[in-house]
C-alpha atoms as a PDB file:
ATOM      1  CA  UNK A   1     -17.111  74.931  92.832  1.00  0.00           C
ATOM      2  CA  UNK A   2     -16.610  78.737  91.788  1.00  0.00           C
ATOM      3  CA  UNK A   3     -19.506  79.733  89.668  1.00  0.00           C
ATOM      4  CA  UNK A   4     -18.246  81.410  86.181  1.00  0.00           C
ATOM      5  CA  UNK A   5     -17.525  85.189  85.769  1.00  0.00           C
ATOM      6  CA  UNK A   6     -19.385  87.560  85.782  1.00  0.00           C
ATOM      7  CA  UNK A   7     -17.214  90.446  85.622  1.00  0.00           C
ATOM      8  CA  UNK A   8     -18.362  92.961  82.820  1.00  0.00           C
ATOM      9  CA  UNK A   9     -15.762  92.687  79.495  1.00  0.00           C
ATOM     10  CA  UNK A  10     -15.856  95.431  76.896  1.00  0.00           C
ATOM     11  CA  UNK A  11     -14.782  93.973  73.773  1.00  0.00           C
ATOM     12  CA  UNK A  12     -13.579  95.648  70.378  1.00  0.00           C
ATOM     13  CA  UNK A  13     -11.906  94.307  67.230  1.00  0.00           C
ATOM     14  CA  UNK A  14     -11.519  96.285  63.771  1.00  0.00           C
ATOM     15  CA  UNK A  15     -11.625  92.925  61.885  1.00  0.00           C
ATOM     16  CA  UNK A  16     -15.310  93.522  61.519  1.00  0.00           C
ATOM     17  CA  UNK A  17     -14.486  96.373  59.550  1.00  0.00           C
ATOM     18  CA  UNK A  18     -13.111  96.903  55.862  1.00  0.00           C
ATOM     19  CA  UNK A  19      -9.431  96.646  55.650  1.00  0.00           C
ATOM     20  CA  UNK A  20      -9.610  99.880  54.113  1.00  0.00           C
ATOM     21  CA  UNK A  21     -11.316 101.864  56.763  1.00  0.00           C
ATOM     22  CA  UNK A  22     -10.160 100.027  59.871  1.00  0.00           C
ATOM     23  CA  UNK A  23      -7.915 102.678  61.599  1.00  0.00           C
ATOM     24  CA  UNK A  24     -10.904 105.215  61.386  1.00  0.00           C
ATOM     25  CA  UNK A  25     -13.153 102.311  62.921  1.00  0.00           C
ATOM     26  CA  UNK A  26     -10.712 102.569  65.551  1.00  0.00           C
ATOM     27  CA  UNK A  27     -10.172 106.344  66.105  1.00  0.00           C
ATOM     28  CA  UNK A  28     -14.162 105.980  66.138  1.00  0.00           C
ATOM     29  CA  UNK A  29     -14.225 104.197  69.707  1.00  0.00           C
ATOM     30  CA  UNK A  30     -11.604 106.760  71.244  1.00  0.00           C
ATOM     31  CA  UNK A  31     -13.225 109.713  71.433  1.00  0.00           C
ATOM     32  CA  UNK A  32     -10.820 111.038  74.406  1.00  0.00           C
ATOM     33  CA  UNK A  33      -7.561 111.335  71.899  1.00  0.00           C
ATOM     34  CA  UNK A  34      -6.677 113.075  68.794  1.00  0.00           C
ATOM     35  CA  UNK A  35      -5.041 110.614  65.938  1.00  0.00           C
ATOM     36  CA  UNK A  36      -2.385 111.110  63.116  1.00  0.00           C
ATOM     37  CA  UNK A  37      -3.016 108.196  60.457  1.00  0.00           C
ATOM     38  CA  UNK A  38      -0.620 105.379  60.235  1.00  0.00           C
ATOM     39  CA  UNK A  39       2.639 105.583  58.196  1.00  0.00           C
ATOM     40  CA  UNK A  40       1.745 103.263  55.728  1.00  0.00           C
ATOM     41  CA  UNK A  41      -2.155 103.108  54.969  1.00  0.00           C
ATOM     42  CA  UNK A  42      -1.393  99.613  52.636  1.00  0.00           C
ATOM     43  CA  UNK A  43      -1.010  97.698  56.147  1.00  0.00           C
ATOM     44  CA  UNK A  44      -4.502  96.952  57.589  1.00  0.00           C
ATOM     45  CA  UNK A  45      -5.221  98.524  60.968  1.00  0.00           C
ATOM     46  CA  UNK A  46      -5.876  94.893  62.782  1.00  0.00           C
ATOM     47  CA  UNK A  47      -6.207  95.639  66.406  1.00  0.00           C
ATOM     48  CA  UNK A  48      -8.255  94.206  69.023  1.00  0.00           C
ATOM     49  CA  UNK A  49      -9.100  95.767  72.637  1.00  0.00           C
ATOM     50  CA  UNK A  50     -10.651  94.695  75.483  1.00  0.00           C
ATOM     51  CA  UNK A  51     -11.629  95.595  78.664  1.00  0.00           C
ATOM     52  CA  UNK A  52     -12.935  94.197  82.151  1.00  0.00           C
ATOM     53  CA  UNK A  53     -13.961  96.469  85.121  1.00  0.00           C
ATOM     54  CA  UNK A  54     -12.749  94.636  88.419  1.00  0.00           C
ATOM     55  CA  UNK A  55     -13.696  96.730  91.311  1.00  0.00           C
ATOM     56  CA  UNK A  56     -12.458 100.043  90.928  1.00  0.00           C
ATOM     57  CA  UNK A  57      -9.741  99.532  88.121  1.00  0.00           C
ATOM     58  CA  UNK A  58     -10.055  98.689  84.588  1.00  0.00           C
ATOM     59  CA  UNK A  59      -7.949  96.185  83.168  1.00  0.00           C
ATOM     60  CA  UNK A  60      -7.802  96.444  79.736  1.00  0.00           C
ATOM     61  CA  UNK A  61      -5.182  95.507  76.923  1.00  0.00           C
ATOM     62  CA  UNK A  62      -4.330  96.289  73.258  1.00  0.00           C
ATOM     63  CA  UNK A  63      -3.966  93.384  70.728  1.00  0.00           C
ATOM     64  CA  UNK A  64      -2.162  94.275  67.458  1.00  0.00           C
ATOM     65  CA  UNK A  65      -3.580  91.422  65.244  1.00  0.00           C
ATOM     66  CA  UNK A  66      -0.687  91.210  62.552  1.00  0.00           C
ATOM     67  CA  UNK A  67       2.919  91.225  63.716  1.00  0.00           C
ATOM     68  CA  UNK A  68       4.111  90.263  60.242  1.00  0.00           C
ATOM     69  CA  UNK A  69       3.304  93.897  59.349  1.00  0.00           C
ATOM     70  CA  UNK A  70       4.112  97.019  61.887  1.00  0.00           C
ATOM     71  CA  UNK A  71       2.849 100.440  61.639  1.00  0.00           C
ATOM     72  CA  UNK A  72       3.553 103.617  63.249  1.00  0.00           C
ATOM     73  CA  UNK A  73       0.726 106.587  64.165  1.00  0.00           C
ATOM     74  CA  UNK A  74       0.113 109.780  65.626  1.00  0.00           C
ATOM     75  CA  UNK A  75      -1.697 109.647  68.990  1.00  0.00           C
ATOM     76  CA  UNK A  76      -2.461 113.188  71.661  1.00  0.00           C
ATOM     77  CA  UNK A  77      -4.766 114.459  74.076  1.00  0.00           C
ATOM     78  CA  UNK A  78      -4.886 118.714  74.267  1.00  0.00           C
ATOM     79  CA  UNK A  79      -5.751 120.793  76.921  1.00  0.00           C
ATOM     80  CA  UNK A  80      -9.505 121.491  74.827  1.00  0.00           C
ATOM     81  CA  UNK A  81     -10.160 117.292  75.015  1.00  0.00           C
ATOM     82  CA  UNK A  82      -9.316 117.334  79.062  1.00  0.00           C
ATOM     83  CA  UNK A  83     -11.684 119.983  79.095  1.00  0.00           C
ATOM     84  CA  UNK A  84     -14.418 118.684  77.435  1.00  0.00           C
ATOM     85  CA  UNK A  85     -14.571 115.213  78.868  1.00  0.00           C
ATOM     86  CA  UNK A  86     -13.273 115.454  82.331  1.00  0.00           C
ATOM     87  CA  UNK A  87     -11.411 112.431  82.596  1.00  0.00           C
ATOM     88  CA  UNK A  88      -9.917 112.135  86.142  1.00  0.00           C
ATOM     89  CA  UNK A  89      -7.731 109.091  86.390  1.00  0.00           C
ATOM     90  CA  UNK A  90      -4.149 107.540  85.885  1.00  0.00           C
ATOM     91  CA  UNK A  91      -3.333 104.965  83.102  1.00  0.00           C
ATOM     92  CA  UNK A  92      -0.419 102.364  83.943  1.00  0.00           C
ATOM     93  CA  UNK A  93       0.790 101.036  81.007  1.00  0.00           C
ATOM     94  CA  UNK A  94       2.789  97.831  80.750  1.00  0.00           C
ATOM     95  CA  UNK A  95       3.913  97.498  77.315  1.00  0.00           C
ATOM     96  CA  UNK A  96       4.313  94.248  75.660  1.00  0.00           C
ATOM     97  CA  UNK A  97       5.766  94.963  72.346  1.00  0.00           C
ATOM     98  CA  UNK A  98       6.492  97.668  69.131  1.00  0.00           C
ATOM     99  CA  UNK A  99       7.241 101.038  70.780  1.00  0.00           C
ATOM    100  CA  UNK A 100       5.932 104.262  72.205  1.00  0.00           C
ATOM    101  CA  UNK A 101       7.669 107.911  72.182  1.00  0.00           C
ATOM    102  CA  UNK A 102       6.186 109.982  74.055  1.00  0.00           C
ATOM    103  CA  UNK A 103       6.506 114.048  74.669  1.00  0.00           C
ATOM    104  CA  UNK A 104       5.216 115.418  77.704  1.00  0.00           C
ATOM    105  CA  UNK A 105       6.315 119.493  77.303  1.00  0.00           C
ATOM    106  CA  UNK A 106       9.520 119.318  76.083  1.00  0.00           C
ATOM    107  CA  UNK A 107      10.111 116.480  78.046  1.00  0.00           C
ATOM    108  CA  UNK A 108      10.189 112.659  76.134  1.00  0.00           C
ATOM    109  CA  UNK A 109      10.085 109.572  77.100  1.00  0.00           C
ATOM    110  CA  UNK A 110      10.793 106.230  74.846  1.00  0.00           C
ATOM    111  CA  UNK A 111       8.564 103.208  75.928  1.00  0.00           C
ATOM    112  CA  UNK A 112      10.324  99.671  75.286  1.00  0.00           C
ATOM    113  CA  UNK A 113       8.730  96.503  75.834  1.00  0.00           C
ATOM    114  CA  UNK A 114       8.609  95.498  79.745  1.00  0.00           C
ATOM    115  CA  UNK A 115       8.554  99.350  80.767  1.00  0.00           C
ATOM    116  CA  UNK A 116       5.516  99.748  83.358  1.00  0.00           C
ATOM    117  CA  UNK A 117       4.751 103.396  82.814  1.00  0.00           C
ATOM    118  CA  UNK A 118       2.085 105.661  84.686  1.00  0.00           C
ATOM    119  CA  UNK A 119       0.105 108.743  82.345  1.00  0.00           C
ATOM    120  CA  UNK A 120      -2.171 111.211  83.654  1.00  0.00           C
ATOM    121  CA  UNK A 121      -5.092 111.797  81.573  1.00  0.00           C
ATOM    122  CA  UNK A 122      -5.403 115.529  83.546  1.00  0.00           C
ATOM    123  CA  UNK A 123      -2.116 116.296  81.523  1.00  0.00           C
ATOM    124  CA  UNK A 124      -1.646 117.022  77.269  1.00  0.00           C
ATOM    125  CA  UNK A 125       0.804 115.066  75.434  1.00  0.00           C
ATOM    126  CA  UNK A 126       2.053 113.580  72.054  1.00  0.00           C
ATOM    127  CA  UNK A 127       3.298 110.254  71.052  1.00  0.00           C
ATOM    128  CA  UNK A 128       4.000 108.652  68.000  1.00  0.00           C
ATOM    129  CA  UNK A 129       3.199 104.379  68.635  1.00  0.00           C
ATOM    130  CA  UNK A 130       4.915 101.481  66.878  1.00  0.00           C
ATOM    131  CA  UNK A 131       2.106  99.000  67.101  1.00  0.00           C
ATOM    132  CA  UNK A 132       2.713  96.226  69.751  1.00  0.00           C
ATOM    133  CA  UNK A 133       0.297  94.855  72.487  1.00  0.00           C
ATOM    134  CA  UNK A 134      -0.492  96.654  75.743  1.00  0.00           C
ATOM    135  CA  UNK A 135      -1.995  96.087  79.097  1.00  0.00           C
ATOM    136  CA  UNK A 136      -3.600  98.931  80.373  1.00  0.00           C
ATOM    137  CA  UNK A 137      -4.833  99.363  83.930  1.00  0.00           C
ATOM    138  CA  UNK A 138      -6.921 102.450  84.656  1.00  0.00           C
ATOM    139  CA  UNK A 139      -6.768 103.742  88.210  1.00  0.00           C
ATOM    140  CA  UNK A 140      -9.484 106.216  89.744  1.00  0.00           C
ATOM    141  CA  UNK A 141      -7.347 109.419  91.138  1.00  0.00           C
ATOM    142  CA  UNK A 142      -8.961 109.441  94.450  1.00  0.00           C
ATOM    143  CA  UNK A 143      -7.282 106.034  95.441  1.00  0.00           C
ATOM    144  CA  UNK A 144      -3.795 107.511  95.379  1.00  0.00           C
ATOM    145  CA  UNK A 145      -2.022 109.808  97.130  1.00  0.00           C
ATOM    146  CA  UNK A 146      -2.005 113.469  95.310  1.00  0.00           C
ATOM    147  CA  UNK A 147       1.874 113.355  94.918  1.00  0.00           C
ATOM    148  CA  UNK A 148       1.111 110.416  92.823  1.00  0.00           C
ATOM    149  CA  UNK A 149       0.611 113.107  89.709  1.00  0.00           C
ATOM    150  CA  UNK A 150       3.841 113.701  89.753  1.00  0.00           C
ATOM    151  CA  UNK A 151       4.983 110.143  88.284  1.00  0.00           C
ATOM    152  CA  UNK A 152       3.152 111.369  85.154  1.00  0.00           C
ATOM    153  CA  UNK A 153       5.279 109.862  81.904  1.00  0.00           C
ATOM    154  CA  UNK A 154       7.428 107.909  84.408  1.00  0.00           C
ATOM    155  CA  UNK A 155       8.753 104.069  84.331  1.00  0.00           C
ATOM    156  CA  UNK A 156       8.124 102.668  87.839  1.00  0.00           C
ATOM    157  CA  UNK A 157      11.358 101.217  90.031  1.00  0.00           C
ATOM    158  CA  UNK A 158      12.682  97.878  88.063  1.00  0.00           C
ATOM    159  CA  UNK A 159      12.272  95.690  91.185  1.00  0.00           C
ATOM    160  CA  UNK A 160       8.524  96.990  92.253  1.00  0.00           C
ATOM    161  CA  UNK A 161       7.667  97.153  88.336  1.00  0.00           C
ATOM    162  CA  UNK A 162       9.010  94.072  87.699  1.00  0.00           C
ATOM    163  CA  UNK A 163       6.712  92.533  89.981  1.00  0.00           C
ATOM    164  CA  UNK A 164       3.626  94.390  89.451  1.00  0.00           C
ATOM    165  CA  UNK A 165       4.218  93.408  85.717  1.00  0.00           C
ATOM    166  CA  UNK A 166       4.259  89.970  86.052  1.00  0.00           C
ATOM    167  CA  UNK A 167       1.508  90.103  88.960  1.00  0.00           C
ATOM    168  CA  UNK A 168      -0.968  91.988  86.160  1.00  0.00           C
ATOM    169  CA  UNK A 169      -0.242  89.809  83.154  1.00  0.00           C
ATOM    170  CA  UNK A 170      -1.381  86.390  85.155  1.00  0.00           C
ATOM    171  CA  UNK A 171      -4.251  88.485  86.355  1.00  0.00           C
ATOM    172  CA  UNK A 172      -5.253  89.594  82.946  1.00  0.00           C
ATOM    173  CA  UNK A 173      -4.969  86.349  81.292  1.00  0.00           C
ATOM    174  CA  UNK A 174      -6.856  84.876  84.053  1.00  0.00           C
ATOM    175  CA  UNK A 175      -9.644  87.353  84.285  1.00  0.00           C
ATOM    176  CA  UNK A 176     -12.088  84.498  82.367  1.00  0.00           C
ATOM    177  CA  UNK A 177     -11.997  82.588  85.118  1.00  0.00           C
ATOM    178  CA  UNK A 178     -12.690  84.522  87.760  1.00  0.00           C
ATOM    179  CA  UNK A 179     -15.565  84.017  90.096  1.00  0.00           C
ATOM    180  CA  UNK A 180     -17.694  87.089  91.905  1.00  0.00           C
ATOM    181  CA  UNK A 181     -16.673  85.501  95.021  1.00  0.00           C
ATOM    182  CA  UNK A 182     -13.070  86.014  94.191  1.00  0.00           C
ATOM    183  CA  UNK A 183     -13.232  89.066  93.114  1.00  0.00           C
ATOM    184  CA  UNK A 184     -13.020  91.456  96.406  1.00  0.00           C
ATOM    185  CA  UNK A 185     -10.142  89.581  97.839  1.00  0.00           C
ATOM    186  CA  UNK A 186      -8.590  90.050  94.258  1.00  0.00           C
ATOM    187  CA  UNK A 187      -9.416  94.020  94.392  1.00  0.00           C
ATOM    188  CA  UNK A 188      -8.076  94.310  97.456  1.00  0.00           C
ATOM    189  CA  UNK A 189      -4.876  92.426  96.329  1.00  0.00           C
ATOM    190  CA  UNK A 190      -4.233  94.390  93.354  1.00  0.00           C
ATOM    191  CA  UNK A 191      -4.659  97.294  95.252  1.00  0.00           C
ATOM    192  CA  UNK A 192      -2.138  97.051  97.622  1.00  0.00           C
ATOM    193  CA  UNK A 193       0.401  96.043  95.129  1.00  0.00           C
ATOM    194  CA  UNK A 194      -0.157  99.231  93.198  1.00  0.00           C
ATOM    195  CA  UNK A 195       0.118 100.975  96.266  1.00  0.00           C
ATOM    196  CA  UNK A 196       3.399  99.667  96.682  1.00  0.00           C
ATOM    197  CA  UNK A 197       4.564 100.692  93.127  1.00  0.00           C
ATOM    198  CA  UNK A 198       3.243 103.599  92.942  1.00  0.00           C
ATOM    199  CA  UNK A 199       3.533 105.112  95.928  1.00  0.00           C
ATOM    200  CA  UNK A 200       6.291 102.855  98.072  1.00  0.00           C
ATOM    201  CA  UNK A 201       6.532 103.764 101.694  1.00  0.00           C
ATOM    202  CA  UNK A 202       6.891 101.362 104.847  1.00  0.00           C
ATOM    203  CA  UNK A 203       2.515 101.294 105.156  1.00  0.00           C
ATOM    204  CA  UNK A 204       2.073 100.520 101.475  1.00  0.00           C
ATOM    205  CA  UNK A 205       5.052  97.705 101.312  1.00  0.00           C
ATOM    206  CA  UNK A 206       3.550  95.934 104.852  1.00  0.00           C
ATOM    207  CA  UNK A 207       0.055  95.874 103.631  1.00  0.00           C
ATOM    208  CA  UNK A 208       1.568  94.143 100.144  1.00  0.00           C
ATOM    209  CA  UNK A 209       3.841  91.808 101.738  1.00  0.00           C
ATOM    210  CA  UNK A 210       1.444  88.513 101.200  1.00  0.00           C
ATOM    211  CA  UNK A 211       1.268  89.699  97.056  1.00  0.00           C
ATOM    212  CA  UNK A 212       4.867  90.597  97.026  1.00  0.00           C
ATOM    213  CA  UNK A 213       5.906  87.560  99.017  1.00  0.00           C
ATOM    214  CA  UNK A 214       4.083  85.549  96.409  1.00  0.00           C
ATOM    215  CA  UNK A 215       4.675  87.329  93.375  1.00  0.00           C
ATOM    216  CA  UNK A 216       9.026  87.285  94.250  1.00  0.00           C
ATOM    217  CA  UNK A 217       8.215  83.289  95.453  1.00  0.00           C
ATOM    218  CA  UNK A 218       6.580  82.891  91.617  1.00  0.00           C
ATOM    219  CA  UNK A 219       9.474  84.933  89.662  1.00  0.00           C
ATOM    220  CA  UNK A 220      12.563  82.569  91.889  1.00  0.00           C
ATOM    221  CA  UNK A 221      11.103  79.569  90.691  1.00  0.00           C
ATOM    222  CA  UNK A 222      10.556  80.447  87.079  1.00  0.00           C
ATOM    223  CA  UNK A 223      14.131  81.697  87.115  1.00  0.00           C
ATOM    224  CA  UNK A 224      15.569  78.721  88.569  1.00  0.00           C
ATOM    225  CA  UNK A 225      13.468  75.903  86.395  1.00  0.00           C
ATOM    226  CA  UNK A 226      14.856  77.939  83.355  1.00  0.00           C
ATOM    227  CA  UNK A 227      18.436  77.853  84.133  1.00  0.00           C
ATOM    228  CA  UNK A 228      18.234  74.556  85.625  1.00  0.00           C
ATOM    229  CA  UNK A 229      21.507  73.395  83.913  1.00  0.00           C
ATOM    230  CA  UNK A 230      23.286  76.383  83.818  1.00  0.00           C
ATOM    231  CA  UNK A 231      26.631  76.134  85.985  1.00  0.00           C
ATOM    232  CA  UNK A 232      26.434  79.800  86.836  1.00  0.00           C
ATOM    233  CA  UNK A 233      22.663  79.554  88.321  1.00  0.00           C
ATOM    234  CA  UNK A 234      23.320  80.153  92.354  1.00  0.00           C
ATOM    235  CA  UNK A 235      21.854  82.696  94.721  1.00  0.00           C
ATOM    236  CA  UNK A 236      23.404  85.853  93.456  1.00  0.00           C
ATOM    237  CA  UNK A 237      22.292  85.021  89.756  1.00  0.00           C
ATOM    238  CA  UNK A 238      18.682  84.682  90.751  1.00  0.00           C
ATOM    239  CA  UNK A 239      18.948  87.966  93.210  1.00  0.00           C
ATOM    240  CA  UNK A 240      20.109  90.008  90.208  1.00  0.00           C
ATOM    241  CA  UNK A 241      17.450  88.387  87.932  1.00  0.00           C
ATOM    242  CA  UNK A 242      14.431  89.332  89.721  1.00  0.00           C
ATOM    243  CA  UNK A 243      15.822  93.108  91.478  1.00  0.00           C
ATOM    244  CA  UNK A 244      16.208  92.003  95.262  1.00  0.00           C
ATOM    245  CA  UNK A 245      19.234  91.480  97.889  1.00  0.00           C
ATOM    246  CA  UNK A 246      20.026  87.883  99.374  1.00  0.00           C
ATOM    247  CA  UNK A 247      18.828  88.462 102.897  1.00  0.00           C
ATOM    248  CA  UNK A 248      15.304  90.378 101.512  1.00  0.00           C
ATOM    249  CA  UNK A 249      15.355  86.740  98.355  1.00  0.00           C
ATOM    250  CA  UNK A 250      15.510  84.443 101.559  1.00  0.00           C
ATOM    251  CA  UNK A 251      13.115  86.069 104.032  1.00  0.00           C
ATOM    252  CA  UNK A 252      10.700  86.771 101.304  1.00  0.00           C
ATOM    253  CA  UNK A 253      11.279  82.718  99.951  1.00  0.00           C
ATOM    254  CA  UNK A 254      11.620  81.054 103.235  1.00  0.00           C
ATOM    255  CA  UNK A 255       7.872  80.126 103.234  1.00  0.00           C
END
């Protein structure tokens, strides 16, 4: 039997502060970004955060506690905060819900829920956030290919994203679970995949094919068991569904 966790969890909730004051309790744990207050300061600021280091990434995700009640705020990082605190990574965002608009230069980009995004933290910005839950994966520089700064404010390829998505939401969600023993083959699993994504090339697509076998495998069958009785459901509707061709749906499936 797999012993229990022991992966290290960071944990944060601004329910254990005042209604009142619990945006500032969380600008207070985010010392890396600048913050414009919410919209409307009558709506508490409940938001919870968490995360788990798992080998070299950081899974994390952002938990707006009351859905009933949206807000919108200011969020940036300027060229005097990379400075100062020499962060050196990418953040892949897979957002879950509300809305973020971002402006890279004079560039911007609007996220929508199920948009897998990648930021550099090297680079400033500005973005304005609807509040809605995030999963957040932070991924060391040094693991990806240098061209890979160049995806910086960019949505990843629908079919790639879409599994990658669904690949880190079962692996968040199951991240309680997980035994020390599992973890390596896990790291090594996750890193392939976001190999694939974020840098997709024959190398990087072979060395996922087991995750992306699985993962396609996984998003066939949920398709078909929801559209069980629906006349229209045959190959071609499940091929458009999940963002591959027939031939690559039945030699990925065949197994």
């Amino acid at each position: 039997m797999d012993s229990p966790s022991v992966l290290d969890t960071y944990r944060f909730s601004t329910l254990d502060a005042p209604p009142a004051e619990r945006f500032d309790a969380w600008v207070a744990t985010s010392g890396s970004w600048s913050f414009v207050a919410p919209d409307d300061r009558s709506v508490p600021f409940d938001c919870r955060f968490d995360a788990t280091r798992v080998g070299p990434f950081t899974m994390g995700r952002r938990t707006w506690l009351n859905p009933g009640r949206n807000v919108a705020y200011g969020m940036a990082r300027t060229a005097r905060q990379i400075r100062a605190d020499g962060l050196d990574h990418y953040y892949l965002l897979l957002h879950l819900g509300g809305s973020i608009a971002w402006q890279f230069g004079k560039r911007t980009v609007d996220m929508r829920p199920g948009g897998l995004y990648l930021i550099d933290t090297a680079h400033a910005f500005d973005c304005i956030v609807r509040t809605g839950d995030t999963v957040i994966v932070t991924l060391p520089r040094d693991l990806f290919h240098p061209d890979t700064a160049k995806l910086h404010g960019c949505a990843m390829a629908p079919a790639m994203g879409g599994i990658l998505a669904d690949y880190l939401l079962a692996f968040h969600d199951n991240l309680p679970g997980l035994s020390a023993a599992q973890v390596p083959y896990l790291t090594q699993a996750t890193t392939n995949l976001l190999h694939a994504c974020v840098q997709p090339c024959p190398d990087t697509l072979m060395q996922a094919g087991t995750e992306i076998d699985a993962a396609l495998s996984e998003r066939a069958r949920s398709y078909i068991e929801q559209h069980l009785t629906d006349p229209d459901l045959c190959p071609d509707a499940i091929c458009k569904a999940i963002g591959v061709s027939r031939p690559k749906l039945s030699s990925r499936t065949a197994a």
